[in-house]
XYZ file of N, CA and C in Angstrom:
657
model
N -79.078 -91.373 99.002
C -80.435 -91.853 98.708
C -81.382 -91.414 99.824
N -82.610 -91.082 99.434
C -83.588 -90.743 100.462
C -84.801 -91.630 100.298
N -85.559 -91.786 101.358
C -86.736 -92.637 101.347
C -87.988 -91.786 101.455
N -89.025 -92.070 100.655
C -90.275 -91.322 100.784
C -90.912 -91.588 102.132
N -91.503 -90.580 102.738
C -92.123 -90.754 104.059
C -93.638 -90.723 103.996
N -94.184 -90.700 102.792
C -95.634 -90.700 102.642
C -96.233 -89.324 102.651
N -95.442 -88.294 103.043
C -95.968 -86.932 103.119
C -96.149 -86.335 101.730
N -95.375 -86.804 100.771
C -95.509 -86.309 99.411
C -94.983 -87.364 98.464
N -95.232 -87.191 97.192
C -94.797 -88.170 96.211
C -93.293 -88.073 95.995
N -92.730 -89.105 95.407
C -91.306 -89.116 95.112
C -90.965 -88.000 94.131
N -91.840 -87.781 93.165
C -91.624 -86.687 92.202
C -91.568 -85.345 92.914
N -92.430 -85.163 93.903
C -92.454 -83.911 94.671
C -91.155 -83.723 95.438
N -90.656 -84.793 96.018
C -89.406 -84.720 96.760
C -88.237 -84.371 95.844
N -88.182 -85.018 94.684
C -87.115 -84.735 93.728
C -87.217 -83.285 93.251
N -88.439 -82.871 92.961
C -88.668 -81.487 92.532
C -88.167 -80.502 93.585
N -88.516 -80.740 94.844
C -88.118 -79.831 95.917
C -86.602 -79.755 96.050
N -85.934 -80.893 95.934
C -84.477 -80.921 96.030
C -83.855 -80.122 94.893
N -84.316 -80.362 93.661
C -83.747 -79.675 92.506
C -84.058 -78.184 92.531
N -85.284 -77.837 92.919
C -85.645 -76.427 93.001
C -84.756 -75.712 94.023
N -84.545 -76.348 95.178
C -83.689 -75.748 96.206
C -82.263 -75.572 95.692
N -81.752 -76.551 94.955
C -80.392 -76.450 94.419
C -80.272 -75.319 93.406
N -81.336 -75.094 92.646
C -81.326 -74.009 91.658
C -81.445 -72.649 92.349
N -82.374 -72.533 93.276
C -82.609 -71.244 93.932
C -81.473 -70.859 94.874
N -80.771 -71.852 95.412
C -79.617 -71.568 96.272
C -78.339 -71.439 95.454
N -78.473 -71.649 94.146
C -77.366 -71.546 93.189
C -76.306 -72.626 93.366
N -76.698 -73.748 93.981
C -75.825 -74.918 93.940
C -75.775 -75.435 92.506
N -76.919 -75.328 91.826
C -76.975 -75.523 90.378
C -77.110 -74.129 89.773
N -76.130 -73.722 88.987
C -76.099 -72.359 88.462
C -76.595 -72.283 87.031
N -76.995 -71.087 86.637
C -77.453 -70.856 85.265
C -76.380 -71.334 84.289
N -76.810 -72.146 83.318
C -75.883 -72.677 82.330
C -75.423 -74.088 82.623
N -75.599 -74.556 83.875
C -75.225 -75.933 84.207
C -76.127 -76.912 83.464
N -75.543 -78.027 83.021
C -76.316 -79.071 82.351
C -76.648 -80.178 83.337
N -77.858 -80.701 83.249
C -78.287 -81.825 84.085
C -78.972 -82.850 83.211
N -78.837 -84.116 83.582
C -79.481 -85.194 82.838
C -80.253 -86.092 83.794
N -81.241 -86.775 83.261
C -82.031 -87.694 84.079
C -81.144 -88.764 84.701
N -80.242 -89.330 83.900
C -79.402 -90.423 84.386
C -78.516 -89.975 85.542
N -77.854 -88.834 85.370
C -76.959 -88.332 86.408
C -77.723 -88.026 87.690
N -78.864 -87.364 87.561
C -79.650 -86.995 88.740
C -80.226 -88.218 89.439
N -80.674 -89.204 88.661
C -81.245 -90.405 89.270
C -80.185 -91.155 90.077
N -78.931 -91.165 89.588
C -77.849 -91.807 90.327
C -77.513 -91.032 91.592
N -77.455 -89.705 91.474
C -77.108 -88.876 92.624
C -78.160 -88.958 93.728
N -79.434 -89.021 93.319
C -80.528 -89.015 94.292
C -80.963 -90.419 94.698
N -80.487 -91.431 93.981
C -80.834 -92.799 94.315
C -82.275 -93.155 94.021
N -82.813 -92.599 92.946
C -84.198 -92.887 92.546
C -84.209 -93.273 91.072
N -85.345 -93.771 90.614
C -85.474 -94.122 89.201
C -85.557 -92.855 88.361
N -85.474 -92.995 87.063
C -85.482 -91.828 86.186
C -86.872 -91.214 86.047
N -87.929 -91.993 86.343
C -89.295 -91.472 86.150
C -89.595 -90.246 87.010
N -89.387 -90.289 88.345
C -89.663 -89.076 89.147
C -88.746 -87.920 88.779
N -87.513 -88.234 88.351
C -86.599 -87.180 87.917
C -87.151 -86.514 86.662
N -87.616 -87.329 85.710
C -88.174 -86.791 84.464
C -89.375 -85.897 84.761
N -90.257 -86.346 85.652
C -91.452 -85.561 85.989
C -91.074 -84.251 86.672
N -90.070 -84.304 87.566
C -89.626 -83.091 88.251
C -89.009 -82.102 87.262
N -88.210 -82.596 86.334
C -87.591 -81.730 85.328
C -88.638 -81.090 84.423
N -89.667 -81.845 84.078
C -90.739 -81.281 83.248
C -91.452 -80.152 83.983
N -91.650 -80.338 85.278
C -92.301 -79.294 86.089
C -91.410 -78.054 86.189
N -90.122 -78.257 86.406
C -89.189 -77.133 86.480
C -89.083 -76.407 85.143
N -89.213 -77.149 84.057
C -89.213 -76.542 82.720
C -90.445 -75.655 82.537
N -91.602 -76.138 82.992
C -92.835 -75.339 82.878
C -92.729 -74.060 83.690
N -92.009 -74.112 84.799
C -91.853 -72.940 85.662
C -90.718 -72.023 85.213
N -89.981 -72.450 84.200
C -88.933 -71.603 83.644
C -87.605 -71.647 84.362
N -87.445 -72.566 85.321
C -86.187 -72.640 86.067
C -85.128 -73.454 85.320
N -85.566 -74.328 84.416
C -84.644 -75.041 83.538
C -85.219 -75.010 82.125
N -84.394 -75.394 81.151
C -84.840 -75.511 79.769
C -84.515 -76.912 79.285
N -85.561 -77.689 78.999
C -85.367 -79.041 78.493
C -84.927 -78.990 77.035
N -83.948 -79.845 76.692
C -83.450 -79.921 75.321
C -83.617 -81.355 74.838
N -84.352 -81.568 73.767
C -84.602 -82.929 73.268
C -83.312 -83.735 73.119
N -83.270 -84.884 73.805
C -82.142 -85.820 73.725
C -80.823 -85.260 74.261
N -80.891 -84.133 74.962
C -79.662 -83.517 75.482
C -79.767 -83.182 76.972
N -80.804 -83.654 77.615
C -80.964 -83.304 79.021
C -81.542 -81.911 79.180
N -81.104 -81.207 80.202
C -81.647 -79.877 80.484
C -80.529 -78.930 80.882
N -80.762 -77.648 80.702
C -79.818 -76.625 81.132
C -80.522 -75.729 82.151
N -79.808 -75.376 83.205
C -80.385 -74.545 84.270
C -80.530 -73.102 83.780
N -81.709 -72.540 84.003
C -81.970 -71.137 83.670
C -81.852 -70.279 84.929
N -82.476 -70.749 86.016
C -82.425 -70.033 87.283
C -83.203 -68.729 87.248
N -82.826 -67.801 88.123
C -83.477 -66.496 88.229
C -82.587 -65.457 87.558
N -83.081 -64.870 86.477
C -82.301 -63.871 85.750
C -82.414 -62.504 86.434
N -81.587 -61.570 85.995
C -81.664 -60.209 86.539
C -83.031 -59.597 86.251
N -83.584 -59.887 85.078
C -84.911 -59.380 84.727
C -85.967 -59.969 85.662
N -85.843 -61.281 85.940
C -86.757 -61.927 86.888
C -86.658 -61.258 88.250
N -85.423 -61.002 88.664
C -85.172 -60.411 89.965
C -85.844 -59.047 90.099
N -85.702 -58.228 89.084
C -86.325 -56.904 89.090
C -87.844 -57.025 89.161
N -88.399 -57.949 88.360
C -89.852 -58.153 88.363
C -90.339 -58.591 89.742
N -89.616 -59.540 90.348
C -90.016 -60.052 91.662
C -90.003 -58.937 92.702
N -88.959 -58.125 92.694
C -88.874 -57.045 93.680
C -89.941 -55.971 93.441
N -90.256 -55.693 92.194
C -91.310 -54.715 91.910
C -92.659 -55.211 92.425
N -92.905 -56.503 92.226
C -94.157 -57.088 92.734
C -94.150 -57.087 94.259
N -93.007 -57.458 94.846
C -92.893 -57.448 96.305
C -93.128 -56.054 96.872
N -92.642 -55.024 96.175
C -92.816 -53.651 96.662
C -94.280 -53.346 96.895
N -95.104 -53.693 95.921
C -96.544 -53.419 96.045
C -97.199 -54.321 97.087
N -96.907 -55.623 97.012
C -97.604 -56.579 97.871
C -97.144 -56.500 99.325
N -95.847 -56.267 99.551
C -95.386 -56.161 100.940
C -95.882 -54.872 101.573
N -96.001 -53.828 100.771
C -96.606 -52.603 101.278
C -98.041 -52.855 101.712
N -98.772 -53.616 100.884
C -100.158 -53.959 101.215
C -100.223 -54.811 102.481
N -99.322 -55.790 102.603
C -99.307 -56.644 103.791
C -99.034 -55.827 105.052
N -98.098 -54.882 104.962
C -97.797 -54.027 106.119
C -98.983 -53.137 106.455
N -99.679 -52.662 105.433
C -100.880 -51.839 105.642
C -101.938 -52.631 106.411
N -102.188 -53.864 105.966
C -103.194 -54.700 106.622
C -102.774 -55.015 108.053
N -101.467 -55.271 108.244
C -100.973 -55.553 109.595
C -101.201 -54.359 110.521
N -100.965 -53.145 110.012
C -101.162 -51.936 110.818
C -102.636 -51.744 111.157
N -103.493 -52.084 110.226
C -104.935 -51.918 110.448
C -105.477 -52.921 111.463
N -104.786 -54.060 111.597
C -105.306 -55.132 112.449
C -104.323 -55.558 113.535
N -103.366 -54.700 113.842
C -102.329 -55.059 114.812
C -102.918 -55.323 116.199
N -102.387 -56.364 116.843
C -102.755 -56.638 118.228
C -101.479 -56.850 119.034
N -101.626 -57.184 120.294
C -100.458 -57.325 121.165
C -99.527 -58.434 120.696
N -100.093 -59.500 120.157
C -99.271 -60.626 119.712
C -98.354 -60.214 118.567
N -98.908 -59.514 117.598
C -98.095 -59.065 116.465
C -97.004 -58.099 116.919
N -97.379 -57.138 117.742
C -96.399 -56.152 118.218
C -95.292 -56.842 118.995
N -95.652 -57.813 119.826
C -94.645 -58.530 120.605
C -93.705 -59.324 119.687
N -94.257 -59.997 118.694
C -93.426 -60.784 117.777
C -92.442 -59.896 117.019
N -92.934 -58.765 116.534
C -92.059 -57.852 115.795
C -91.017 -57.218 116.705
N -91.439 -56.844 117.911
C -90.507 -56.239 118.868
C -89.429 -57.235 119.281
N -89.828 -58.498 119.499
C -88.857 -59.540 119.841
C -87.856 -59.729 118.700
N -88.348 -59.664 117.479
C -87.474 -59.809 116.318
C -86.431 -58.682 116.284
N -86.880 -57.470 116.562
C -85.974 -56.324 116.583
C -84.910 -56.500 117.671
N -85.351 -56.924 118.868
C -84.415 -57.108 119.983
C -83.383 -58.189 119.669
N -83.838 -59.294 119.095
C -82.919 -60.372 118.737
C -81.935 -59.917 117.657
N -82.433 -59.126 116.723
C -81.560 -58.604 115.673
C -80.478 -57.721 116.264
N -80.857 -56.862 117.210
C -79.880 -56.001 117.879
C -78.843 -56.835 118.626
N -79.310 -57.898 119.288
C -78.405 -58.762 120.053
C -77.390 -59.442 119.138
N -77.885 -60.084 118.076
C -76.975 -60.816 117.194
C -76.115 -59.879 116.349
N -76.567 -58.647 116.173
C -75.724 -57.671 115.483
C -74.525 -57.316 116.370
N -74.758 -57.222 117.668
C -73.651 -56.933 118.595
C -72.663 -58.090 118.647
N -73.135 -59.298 118.334
C -72.277 -60.475 118.334
C -71.621 -60.718 116.979
N -72.107 -59.995 115.954
C -71.554 -60.178 114.615
C -71.950 -61.486 113.969
N -73.080 -62.059 114.388
C -73.546 -63.340 113.846
C -74.355 -63.085 112.571
N -73.685 -63.072 111.431
C -74.316 -62.691 110.171
C -75.386 -63.682 109.731
N -75.112 -64.983 109.875
C -76.086 -65.984 109.438
C -77.393 -65.862 110.221
N -77.287 -65.659 111.537
C -78.485 -65.501 112.361
C -79.226 -64.227 111.981
N -78.492 -63.179 111.652
C -79.115 -61.913 111.256
C -79.883 -62.062 109.949
N -79.342 -62.842 109.035
C -80.040 -63.081 107.772
C -81.349 -63.831 108.013
N -81.309 -64.808 108.934
C -82.530 -65.559 109.267
C -83.570 -64.646 109.918
N -83.114 -63.778 110.805
C -84.038 -62.869 111.494
C -84.658 -61.869 110.522
N -83.896 -61.471 109.507
C -84.444 -60.576 108.490
C -85.597 -61.256 107.764
N -85.400 -62.522 107.400
C -86.472 -63.278 106.747
C -87.661 -63.449 107.684
N -87.367 -63.720 108.971
C -88.439 -63.921 109.957
C -89.304 -62.668 110.092
N -88.676 -61.499 110.045
C -89.413 -60.239 110.181
C -90.509 -60.153 109.120
N -90.137 -60.446 107.892
C -91.110 -60.393 106.799
C -92.144 -61.512 106.929
N -91.704 -62.690 107.370
C -92.629 -63.811 107.534
C -93.703 -63.498 108.572
N -93.323 -62.809 109.639
C -94.299 -62.433 110.676
C -95.403 -61.581 110.067
N -95.005 -60.622 109.255
C -95.997 -59.739 108.625
C -96.813 -60.495 107.587
N -96.174 -61.386 106.814
C -96.925 -62.205 105.850
C -98.026 -62.977 106.569
N -97.667 -63.534 107.736
C -98.620 -64.364 108.470
C -99.739 -63.570 109.104
N -99.580 -62.254 109.136
C -100.571 -61.416 109.799
C -101.374 -60.563 108.816
N -101.188 -60.822 107.535
C -101.858 -59.955 106.559
C -103.315 -60.364 106.320
N -103.775 -61.427 107.008
C -105.175 -61.854 106.977
C -105.665 -62.201 105.570
N -104.739 -62.616 104.729
C -105.099 -63.077 103.388
C -104.226 -64.270 103.058
N -104.828 -65.427 102.964
C -104.065 -66.635 102.666
C -103.373 -66.518 101.316
N -104.064 -65.933 100.348
C -103.512 -65.804 99.004
C -102.330 -64.829 98.991
N -102.486 -63.675 99.656
C -101.410 -62.692 99.703
C -100.198 -63.261 100.438
N -100.438 -63.906 101.574
C -99.345 -64.489 102.333
C -98.603 -65.561 101.557
N -99.361 -66.421 100.871
C -98.750 -67.494 100.088
C -97.940 -66.928 98.924
N -98.488 -65.916 98.261
C -97.794 -65.294 97.129
C -96.477 -64.676 97.575
N -96.496 -63.950 98.685
C -95.280 -63.323 99.192
C -94.259 -64.366 99.635
N -94.721 -65.437 100.258
C -93.808 -66.501 100.680
C -93.130 -67.142 99.477
N -93.884 -67.343 98.402
C -93.326 -67.924 97.186
C -92.285 -66.992 96.568
N -92.607 -65.706 96.495
C -91.655 -64.742 95.931
C -90.384 -64.689 96.770
N -90.556 -64.733 98.085
C -89.404 -64.709 98.987
C -88.525 -65.930 98.764
N -89.158 -67.084 98.573
C -88.406 -68.330 98.380
C -87.541 -68.272 97.122
N -88.032 -67.581 96.097
C -87.293 -67.497 94.840
C -86.022 -66.655 94.954
N -85.960 -65.786 95.946
C -84.838 -64.834 95.982
C -84.056 -64.884 97.286
N -84.139 -65.992 98.013
C -83.445 -66.086 99.299
C -81.960 -65.801 99.153
N -81.317 -66.421 98.162
C -79.861 -66.240 98.038
C -79.522 -64.798 97.680
N -80.412 -64.125 96.936
C -80.146 -62.732 96.564
C -80.342 -61.804 97.753
N -81.329 -62.095 98.597
C -81.530 -61.274 99.783
C -80.331 -61.391 100.710
N -79.781 -62.594 100.819
C -78.592 -62.779 101.644
C -77.410 -62.018 101.062
N -77.305 -62.006 99.743
C -76.238 -61.265 99.081
C -76.356 -59.779 99.387
N -77.574 -59.259 99.320
C -77.809 -57.847 99.594
C -77.400 -57.481 101.015
N -77.738 -58.352 101.970
C -77.453 -58.060 103.373
C -75.972 -58.214 103.718
N -75.213 -58.824 102.812
C -73.788 -59.023 103.079
C -72.979 -57.747 102.853
N -73.590 -56.749 102.214
C -72.885 -55.493 101.944
C -72.712 -54.702 103.238
N -71.535 -54.154 103.421
C -71.229 -53.399 104.636
C -72.225 -52.262 104.862
N -72.811 -52.248 106.050
C -73.741 -51.192 106.414
C -75.193 -51.501 106.107
N -75.443 -52.502 105.237
C -76.828 -52.780 104.851
C -77.638 -53.384 105.998
N -77.025 -54.246 106.800
C -77.745 -54.843 107.920
C -78.203 -53.771 108.906
N -77.312 -52.820 109.203
C -77.665 -51.741 110.132
C -78.790 -50.879 109.565
N -78.706 -50.583 108.271
C -79.737 -49.762 107.648
C -81.067 -50.515 107.585
N -80.981 -51.812 107.285
C -82.190 -52.631 107.231
C -82.882 -52.683 108.585
N -82.085 -52.806 109.656
C -82.654 -52.823 111.004
C -83.355 -51.504 111.306
N -82.744 -50.390 110.918
C -83.366 -49.078 111.143
C -84.695 -48.984 110.393
N -84.725 -49.514 109.184
C -85.965 -49.501 108.397
C -87.021 -50.386 109.052
N -86.603 -51.525 109.587
C -87.545 -52.412 110.294
C -88.139 -51.697 111.511
N -87.303 -50.984 112.246
C -87.804 -50.251 113.423
C -88.879 -49.243 113.022
N -88.639 -48.543 111.926
C -89.610 -47.541 111.459
C -90.927 -48.201 111.067
N -90.841 -49.359 110.428
C -92.051 -50.086 110.025
C -92.825 -50.538 111.256
N -92.109 -51.067 112.247
C -92.768 -51.523 113.472
C -93.449 -50.361 114.192
N -92.815 -49.217 114.247
C -93.412 -48.050 114.907
C -94.702 -47.635 114.208
N -94.698 -47.673 112.873
C -95.907 -47.320 112.131
C -97.028 -48.324 112.414
N -96.676 -49.613 112.471
C -97.674 -50.653 112.760
C -98.220 -50.481 114.172
N -97.341 -50.180 115.134
C -97.781 -49.957 116.519
C -98.802 -48.829 116.603
N -98.576 -47.773 115.833
C -99.462 -46.607 115.849
C -100.735 -46.830 115.038
N -100.803 -47.940 114.330
C -101.951 -48.168 113.457
C -101.911 -47.274 112.236
N -100.715 -46.812 111.880
C -100.535 -45.917 110.732
C -100.401 -46.755 109.454
N -101.535 -47.076 108.849
C -101.537 -47.949 107.683
C -100.797 -47.337 106.500
N -101.048 -46.041 106.255
C -100.359 -45.370 105.142
C -98.845 -45.378 105.357
N -98.433 -45.078 106.587
C -97.011 -45.045 106.895
C -96.362 -46.410 106.774
N -97.030 -47.443 107.282
C -96.484 -48.798 107.206
C -96.333 -49.240 105.757
N -97.336 -48.939 104.949
C -97.318 -49.263 103.516
C -96.140 -48.564 102.841
N -96.027 -47.265 103.056
C -94.982 -46.468 102.419
C -93.587 -46.907 102.859
N -93.410 -47.125 104.155
C -92.100 -47.510 104.678
C -91.679 -48.891 104.204
N -92.618 -49.835 104.168
C -92.287 -51.177 103.700
C -91.947 -51.158 102.208
N -92.717 -50.418 101.429
C -92.444 -50.315 99.990
C -91.060 -49.741 99.749
N -90.725 -48.691 100.495
C -89.407 -48.070 100.352
C -88.296 -49.031 100.777
N -88.562 -49.823 101.798
C -87.603 -50.818 102.295
C -87.255 -51.825 101.203
N -88.263 -52.334 100.512
C -88.037 -53.313 99.439
C -87.348 -52.658 98.249
N -87.746 -51.435 97.920
C -87.116 -50.722 96.797
C -85.627 -50.479 97.063
N -85.282 -50.114 98.293
C -83.887 -49.883 98.645
C -83.084 -51.181 98.574
N -83.717 -52.286 98.986
C -83.046 -53.588 98.915
C -82.728 -53.942 97.466
N -83.675 -53.683 96.553
C -83.445 -53.955 95.133
C -82.323 -53.075 94.590
N -82.365 -51.796 94.912
C -81.338 -50.875 94.429
C -79.959 -51.319 94.887
N -79.862 -51.724 96.149
C -78.602 -52.200 96.705
C -78.131 -53.462 95.999
N -79.072 -54.374 95.758
C -78.748 -55.642 95.123
C -78.284 -55.465 93.683
N -78.950 -54.612 92.945
C -78.570 -54.367 91.546
C -77.177 -53.751 91.459
N -76.844 -52.901 92.430
C -75.507 -52.315 92.455
C -74.448 -53.401 92.609
N -74.718 -54.383 93.492
C -73.795 -55.496 93.702
C -73.633 -56.304 92.425
N -74.762 -56.669 91.808
C -74.743 -57.514 90.620
C -74.021 -56.812 89.472
N -74.322 -55.538 89.265
C -73.722 -54.802 88.165
C -72.235 -54.570 88.364
N -71.811 -54.453 89.618
C -70.387 -54.274 89.909
C -69.600 -55.554 89.703
N -70.331 -56.684 89.704
C -69.661 -57.979 89.466
C -69.361 -58.187 87.994
N -70.129 -57.496 87.123
C -69.982 -57.686 85.677
C -68.715 -57.000 85.142
């Protein structure tokens, strides 16, 4: 059971918990959920659970079935492809803006990220490396000087966290990703907006290609 802290409504808290379980694949596509079961597990009444499920249904993460509860839809392969295609364009734009407006703070943050990645790669700390990969993109999102662009990219990233981790788990991908990050940072340092845009777009496209290979090989 959890207690509301006043920062958000109970429905919001339930929604966040369920969304996280779906996006992290603790709740997988095809799993059935009911208001009664969830209310018992979370220690809340059925009303906030019902409201959270209705919101998740509107967002397409679950499918409500009259008198039968709900079934988890999650992120499909088609969704994944769409998200990465959108990320390719928008992350390229974010890198372009970062290169056009780079200052010492941004360069230092990105350089520190690269150094930490190299350090934890030498230690073989995969979980820390996955976090640093996310941090690299977050730094650029925060520097794109557009609240809307940054928020959109953060939302897209949140939807595919488990898939990005899956992609980075492939042998050799972490090393290649680090090399791509170095190239992006060099372009940003030089103020090469075209180069930063192109390199970031290619980075996301390669991540998608790698991920689809993993998924298709599982079938």
